[in-house]
Amino acid sequence: MKILLLGASGSIGTQTIDVINKNPQDFTLVGFSVGYRTRCIGSIIKKHHSVTHVFLRDYTKLSYYKKRYPNVTFIAERDNSISDLIKMCNSEMVVNALVGFSGLLPSITALKLNKKLALANKESLVVGGELINNLLASGHGELYPIDSEHSALWKCLKVDDKNVKKMMLTASGGAFRKLSRDELENVTASDALKHPTWQMGAKITIDCATMINKCFEIIEAGYLYNYPYKKIGVTLHDESYLHSYLIYEDGLMRGELSKPDMRNPIKFALYEGKIPFKTQTFKSLDSLKNLHFHEFNKERYPLVDLAGIVLTKKGTYGAALNRSNEVAVHAFLKGEISFLDIERIVFKCMSEHKNITHPTLEQILKVDNDINLKATNIVNQIKGGKIKW
Ligand code: NDP
Ligand code: MG
């Protein structure tokens, strides 16, 4: 399988390279993109002589790489988009490990070109779930989820997708799971970046701390498996060993247990779900005897409920949700706003949003732009002390 990897310098990107390196008989890396962390370019090209195209955001490094590796075509964000990379590079599968809204257009381009899309970028579905499902329904490309919960559910549904009463996503609760809401007022970005069970990029780690990540994952599950909001639930689980589970009408439960390691779901997606489900076996059941589960409390994590609006009303609510969060997370990481301001900004943008049903891509892009301005304006007012919530 010829693979084009988007986001090679990131957490999922690096682990995807690991999976490709361990299975050279099945996968050939033909191209990749990085953003500003360009240092990995040389080592990837040296190991993968099959690479023909590389995209980088950092234009200042372009001429260096062009001279250093004359047999590879380099393009940079100043003149080209990642969608251009997808069109230029002769791949069969596109792995989308980009973060945030930047993943949406590449996902759409890949499907329009009838590629197999291995999708880590859940924001593509949050923002453009309807567009993506319309493309798939009209026979464009294929989609394989990388998110660990959705990979687990995919496996469970493969065994039996009949009479499912509830689809349950597990959640670690993020960095602040032991804190009350009052204690959240003064937490910092460096506190929020300490995830208890997973090593991930900065944005998703903050998304886990606010739990908007679980909100995104409910939306992701809704679009991937065509499940209504009321049939998708959340259970808090401290160790991240149980990756999600189904509850059937007769009370039976089916889930996937393994140590947290994203290379398992990445591998399953790269193999299009066609490998045996065995991931990591346990030496004994002892390692499972101290697993902890807790009932999910909506009041503690109010952002999660917004998934209900996005999945039931659809339209441009997903774009508003995603962009208000991206602006707020960015400002929080820069120390410009408090942790709870993230939530306040998202709720304000969502409650004032005028939904457009069945939006075109252009309408989604416009909402993304408008919410960017609106949320940035709110951040500036907070910085200037002009907002008292
Ligand atoms: P990282 O921040 O580690 O990596 C993101 C990648 O995208 C980097 O290569 C980065 O480039 C690149 N990038 C960032 N912004 C842009 C942009 N505007 N245009 C082009 N490229 C860009 O993120 P993760 O790997 O943690 O997450 C990737 C996706 O996978 C997210 O959607 C996340 O929610 C999802 N996911 C991640 C998991 C994990 O374990 N990490 C688990 C499940 C899902 P550079 O850094 O070089 O600038
Ligand atoms: Mg996940």
mmCIF file of C-alpha atoms and ligand atoms in Angstrom, residues 122 147-150 204 213-214 217, ligand 2:
data_model
loop_
_atom_site.group_PDB
_atom_site.id
_atom_site.type_symbol
_atom_site.label_atom_id
_atom_site.label_comp_id
_atom_site.label_asym_id
_atom_site.label_seq_id
_atom_site.Cartn_x
_atom_site.Cartn_y
_atom_site.Cartn_z
ATOM 1 C CA LYS A 122 -11.391 13.937 14.269
ATOM 2 C CA ASP A 147 -8.992 7.334 17.165
ATOM 3 C CA SER A 148 -8.604 4.540 19.737
ATOM 4 C CA GLU A 149 -12.240 4.562 20.925
ATOM 5 C CA HIS A 150 -13.584 4.414 17.392
ATOM 6 C CA ILE A 204 -5.608 17.248 22.034
ATOM 7 C CA ASN A 213 -12.232 15.847 23.115
ATOM 8 C CA LYS A 214 -14.977 13.481 24.294
ATOM 9 C CA GLU A 217 -15.520 11.841 19.817
HETATM 10 MG MG MG B 2 -9.659 9.116 21.405
#
